[in-house]
């Protein structure tokens, strides 16, 4: 159904040393470091250009019009070059600040369009673009339990309806991003109630999840799952939603 991630990763990642309150150090290879403030604003230390001696400090807000960047480069003779940008080159998750183009087809199976809480096309497109790294051609389809179960049984050999299915068609990193994302409305609604989260937030999470799958992301092992969940969390928070992996509220 899905392929390995075609997203290019930096071969020689910059090392960051993190210190806790007791002064204990922990090293990590990172692309960016995000500091999330309680009011929704954040500061991101972008290290994607560190091999060229550039460190970018990006100020982000849930209002995308309130963004600024500070580029810092150590130079010769103990000097420091500083440049201010109106908007960051990339968002926190590494997606382009100007969203990629998407050819989006939104479809509805029997009875799905009339279900309460199904998101409007404008929201769907916004959520899709938030998780894209490249131009894409995607279909997002909302279905009932019968169609969802039939698709899951036919293509995955599992005789039950699941929340989201992604069919990714790119065979290699050079292929354009194309795919079908199928959401089973009754399952999504049940999960949102059980997890005590807004239905809109759950739809947003599953669409972001499906878009990442369409680009080759997987969660078959712990490392893949950790990477994918981190991107989903960053993306959802940038959209104004809570961490989708927080424990269910009592």
Short mmCIF file of C-alpha atoms in Angstrom, two decimals:
data_model
loop_
_atom_site.label_atom_id
_atom_site.label_comp_id
_atom_site.label_asym_id
_atom_site.label_seq_id
_atom_site.Cartn_x
_atom_site.Cartn_y
_atom_site.Cartn_z
CA UNK A 1 0.00 0.00 0.00
CA UNK A 2 2.68 2.48 0.95
CA UNK A 3 6.32 2.92 0.04
CA UNK A 4 9.40 3.99 1.96
CA UNK A 5 9.84 7.72 2.46
CA UNK A 6 11.27 9.48 -0.61
CA UNK A 7 12.13 12.55 1.45
CA UNK A 8 15.84 13.25 1.27
CA UNK A 9 17.57 13.13 4.65
CA UNK A 10 20.79 14.94 5.50
CA UNK A 11 23.61 12.33 5.46
CA UNK A 12 25.75 14.09 8.08
CA UNK A 13 23.30 15.38 10.65
CA UNK A 14 24.32 18.12 13.04
CA UNK A 15 24.78 16.99 16.62
CA UNK A 16 22.95 18.81 19.41
CA UNK A 17 23.68 18.41 23.12
CA UNK A 18 20.67 18.82 25.40
CA UNK A 19 21.02 19.51 29.13
CA UNK A 20 18.40 18.78 31.78
CA UNK A 21 17.91 20.73 35.03
CA UNK A 22 20.62 18.66 36.75
CA UNK A 23 23.17 19.37 34.02
CA UNK A 24 23.05 15.89 32.51
CA UNK A 25 23.79 15.94 28.80
CA UNK A 26 22.15 13.96 26.02
CA UNK A 27 23.33 14.05 22.40
CA UNK A 28 21.08 13.79 19.40
CA UNK A 29 21.37 14.10 15.63
CA UNK A 30 18.80 16.66 14.56
CA UNK A 31 17.58 18.68 11.60
CA UNK A 32 15.77 21.27 13.75
CA UNK A 33 15.00 21.95 17.38
CA UNK A 34 11.63 23.45 18.28
CA UNK A 35 10.79 25.27 21.53
CA UNK A 36 7.02 25.27 21.97
CA UNK A 37 5.67 28.11 24.13
CA UNK A 38 2.49 27.71 26.15
CA UNK A 39 0.55 30.37 24.20
CA UNK A 40 1.00 28.65 20.83
CA UNK A 41 4.07 30.55 19.65
CA UNK A 42 7.33 28.74 19.09
CA UNK A 43 10.99 29.23 18.30
CA UNK A 44 12.71 26.80 15.96
CA UNK A 45 16.45 26.40 15.67
CA UNK A 46 16.86 25.28 12.06
CA UNK A 47 20.12 23.39 11.51
CA UNK A 48 19.44 22.26 7.95
CA UNK A 49 22.15 24.62 6.65
CA UNK A 50 24.59 24.01 9.51
CA UNK A 51 27.11 22.30 7.24
CA UNK A 52 27.45 25.67 5.49
CA UNK A 53 27.90 27.46 8.81
CA UNK A 54 24.36 28.87 8.93
CA UNK A 55 21.98 28.55 11.86
CA UNK A 56 18.45 29.93 11.46
CA UNK A 57 16.23 30.98 14.35
CA UNK A 58 12.60 30.96 13.23
CA UNK A 59 9.80 32.60 15.18
CA UNK A 60 6.45 30.99 14.47
CA UNK A 61 2.87 31.69 15.46
CA UNK A 62 -0.40 29.95 14.72
CA UNK A 63 -1.14 33.05 12.61
CA UNK A 64 1.12 32.48 9.61
CA UNK A 65 1.29 36.24 9.00
CA UNK A 66 3.28 36.59 12.22
CA UNK A 67 6.52 34.87 11.25
CA UNK A 68 10.10 36.12 11.23
CA UNK A 69 13.48 34.50 10.78
CA UNK A 70 16.98 35.32 11.96
CA UNK A 71 19.92 33.80 10.09
CA UNK A 72 23.20 33.66 11.98
CA UNK A 73 26.54 32.76 10.40
CA UNK A 74 29.92 32.73 12.26
CA UNK A 75 32.50 34.46 10.06
CA UNK A 76 36.25 35.02 10.14
CA UNK A 77 38.02 37.25 12.69
CA UNK A 78 35.49 36.56 15.43
CA UNK A 79 32.67 38.24 13.53
CA UNK A 80 29.05 37.21 13.17
CA UNK A 81 26.79 37.79 10.17
CA UNK A 82 23.11 38.26 10.92
CA UNK A 83 20.23 38.50 8.44
CA UNK A 84 16.53 39.02 9.15
CA UNK A 85 13.90 37.35 6.97
CA UNK A 86 10.23 38.23 6.74
CA UNK A 87 9.17 34.58 6.71
CA UNK A 88 11.04 31.34 7.38
CA UNK A 89 12.29 29.32 4.43
CA UNK A 90 10.64 26.21 5.84
CA UNK A 91 8.07 25.42 8.49
CA UNK A 92 8.84 23.57 11.69
CA UNK A 93 8.30 20.17 10.13
CA UNK A 94 10.52 20.99 7.15
CA UNK A 95 7.74 21.50 4.63
CA UNK A 96 8.08 24.57 2.38
CA UNK A 97 6.79 27.84 3.83
CA UNK A 98 4.85 28.26 0.57
CA UNK A 99 2.70 25.10 0.44
CA UNK A 100 3.22 22.81 -2.55
CA UNK A 101 0.54 22.61 -5.19
CA UNK A 102 -1.96 19.80 -4.87
CA UNK A 103 -4.46 18.48 -7.36
CA UNK A 104 -7.11 17.36 -4.90
CA UNK A 105 -10.21 15.29 -5.61
CA UNK A 106 -12.65 15.00 -2.69
CA UNK A 107 -15.13 12.14 -3.03
CA UNK A 108 -18.03 10.79 -0.97
CA UNK A 109 -19.35 7.24 -0.85
CA UNK A 110 -22.98 6.34 -0.17
CA UNK A 111 -24.36 8.49 2.65
CA UNK A 112 -20.98 9.94 3.62
CA UNK A 113 -21.60 13.50 2.44
CA UNK A 114 -24.62 13.87 4.75
CA UNK A 115 -22.82 12.68 7.91
CA UNK A 116 -22.41 15.29 10.61
CA UNK A 117 -18.89 16.62 11.06
CA UNK A 118 -17.43 15.70 7.66
CA UNK A 119 -14.94 18.53 7.00
CA UNK A 120 -15.41 21.05 4.21
CA UNK A 121 -13.17 20.92 1.15
CA UNK A 122 -11.36 24.13 2.17
CA UNK A 123 -10.27 22.53 5.46
CA UNK A 124 -9.31 19.27 3.78
CA UNK A 125 -7.07 21.10 1.32
CA UNK A 126 -5.45 23.11 4.13
CA UNK A 127 -4.69 19.93 6.12
CA UNK A 128 -3.38 18.11 3.05
CA UNK A 129 -1.00 20.95 2.13
CA UNK A 130 0.28 21.21 5.71
CA UNK A 131 1.82 17.73 5.43
CA UNK A 132 3.13 17.87 1.86
CA UNK A 133 6.81 18.09 0.92
CA UNK A 134 6.22 18.22 -2.82
CA UNK A 135 3.49 18.80 -5.39
CA UNK A 136 0.96 15.99 -5.34
CA UNK A 137 -2.12 14.51 -6.91
CA UNK A 138 -4.35 13.06 -4.21
CA UNK A 139 -7.89 11.80 -3.72
CA UNK A 140 -9.54 12.01 -0.31
CA UNK A 141 -12.66 9.84 -0.11
CA UNK A 142 -15.16 9.56 2.76
CA UNK A 143 -17.01 6.25 3.00
CA UNK A 144 -19.46 4.32 5.16
CA UNK A 145 -18.61 1.21 7.16
CA UNK A 146 -19.60 -1.21 4.40
CA UNK A 147 -17.28 0.32 1.81
CA UNK A 148 -14.49 0.79 4.35
CA UNK A 149 -14.70 -2.85 5.38
CA UNK A 150 -14.75 -4.06 1.77
CA UNK A 151 -11.63 -2.06 0.91
CA UNK A 152 -9.76 -3.22 4.00
CA UNK A 153 -10.70 -6.84 3.32
CA UNK A 154 -9.79 -6.68 -0.38
CA UNK A 155 -6.46 -4.89 -0.12
CA UNK A 156 -5.22 -5.75 3.38
CA UNK A 157 -6.95 -9.04 4.10
CA UNK A 158 -8.59 -7.66 7.27
CA UNK A 159 -12.35 -8.08 7.52
CA UNK A 160 -13.27 -4.89 9.37
CA UNK A 161 -13.50 -1.19 8.68
CA UNK A 162 -10.52 0.90 9.78
CA UNK A 163 -10.21 4.66 10.29
CA UNK A 164 -8.00 5.52 7.29
CA UNK A 165 -6.52 3.64 4.35
CA UNK A 166 -3.82 5.07 2.12
CA UNK A 167 -3.00 3.78 -1.35
CA UNK A 168 0.33 5.28 -2.45
CA UNK A 169 1.29 4.89 -6.11
CA UNK A 170 4.80 6.39 -6.30
CA UNK A 171 7.31 3.61 -6.98
CA UNK A 172 10.43 5.66 -6.28
CA UNK A 173 11.62 8.99 -4.89
CA UNK A 174 11.62 10.41 -8.43
CA UNK A 175 7.95 9.62 -9.03
CA UNK A 176 5.33 12.32 -8.37
CA UNK A 177 3.35 11.99 -5.15
CA UNK A 178 0.05 10.33 -6.02
CA UNK A 179 -2.35 8.46 -3.81
CA UNK A 180 -5.84 7.77 -2.51
CA UNK A 181 -6.75 8.42 1.13
CA UNK A 182 -9.96 6.75 2.31
CA UNK A 183 -11.58 7.71 5.60
CA UNK A 184 -14.35 5.59 7.14
CA UNK A 185 -16.70 8.13 8.75
CA UNK A 186 -18.40 5.85 11.34
CA UNK A 187 -15.03 4.61 12.61
CA UNK A 188 -13.58 8.13 12.80
CA UNK A 189 -16.65 9.36 14.69
CA UNK A 190 -16.50 6.46 17.17
CA UNK A 191 -12.79 6.98 17.82
CA UNK A 192 -13.26 10.71 18.40
CA UNK A 193 -15.94 9.99 21.03
CA UNK A 194 -13.84 7.31 22.70
CA UNK A 195 -10.74 9.52 22.76
CA UNK A 196 -12.79 12.53 23.93
CA UNK A 197 -11.41 14.76 21.21
CA UNK A 198 -13.14 17.07 18.71
CA UNK A 199 -14.21 15.27 15.54
CA UNK A 200 -12.56 17.94 13.41
CA UNK A 201 -9.23 17.40 15.18
CA UNK A 202 -9.43 13.64 14.58
CA UNK A 203 -10.24 14.10 10.89
CA UNK A 204 -7.31 16.53 10.58
CA UNK A 205 -4.95 14.03 12.23
CA UNK A 206 -6.01 11.12 10.03
CA UNK A 207 -5.76 13.18 6.83
CA UNK A 208 -2.26 14.35 7.79
CA UNK A 209 -1.41 10.72 8.63
CA UNK A 210 -2.68 9.59 5.24
CA UNK A 211 -0.78 12.31 3.36
CA UNK A 212 2.47 11.24 5.04
CA UNK A 213 1.79 7.63 4.03
CA UNK A 214 1.19 8.79 0.46
CA UNK A 215 4.71 10.26 0.52
CA UNK A 216 6.27 7.01 1.69
CA UNK A 217 6.29 7.35 5.47
CA UNK A 218 5.68 4.17 7.45
CA UNK A 219 5.41 3.11 11.08
CA UNK A 220 6.36 -0.54 10.87
CA UNK A 221 9.10 -0.26 13.51
CA UNK A 222 9.71 1.98 16.52
CA UNK A 223 12.09 4.35 14.71
CA UNK A 224 9.72 4.88 11.79
CA UNK A 225 6.77 5.32 14.14
CA UNK A 226 8.63 7.87 16.26
CA UNK A 227 9.57 9.91 13.19
CA UNK A 228 6.07 9.84 11.74
CA UNK A 229 4.36 10.66 15.04
CA UNK A 230 6.72 13.59 15.62
CA UNK A 231 5.87 15.08 12.21
CA UNK A 232 2.15 14.55 12.81
CA UNK A 233 2.34 16.23 16.20
CA UNK A 234 4.27 19.23 14.84
CA UNK A 235 1.91 19.56 11.89
CA UNK A 236 -1.26 19.34 13.99
CA UNK A 237 0.04 21.85 16.52
CA UNK A 238 0.96 24.26 13.71
CA UNK A 239 -2.67 23.92 12.54
CA UNK A 240 -3.89 24.85 16.02
CA UNK A 241 -4.80 21.36 17.28
CA UNK A 242 -3.52 19.54 20.36
CA UNK A 243 -0.94 16.75 20.29
CA UNK A 244 -2.92 13.85 18.77
CA UNK A 245 -0.93 11.31 20.79
CA UNK A 246 -1.66 12.75 24.22
CA UNK A 247 -3.42 10.27 26.56
CA UNK A 248 -7.21 10.24 26.43
CA UNK A 249 -8.67 12.79 28.84
CA UNK A 250 -10.70 11.36 31.71
#
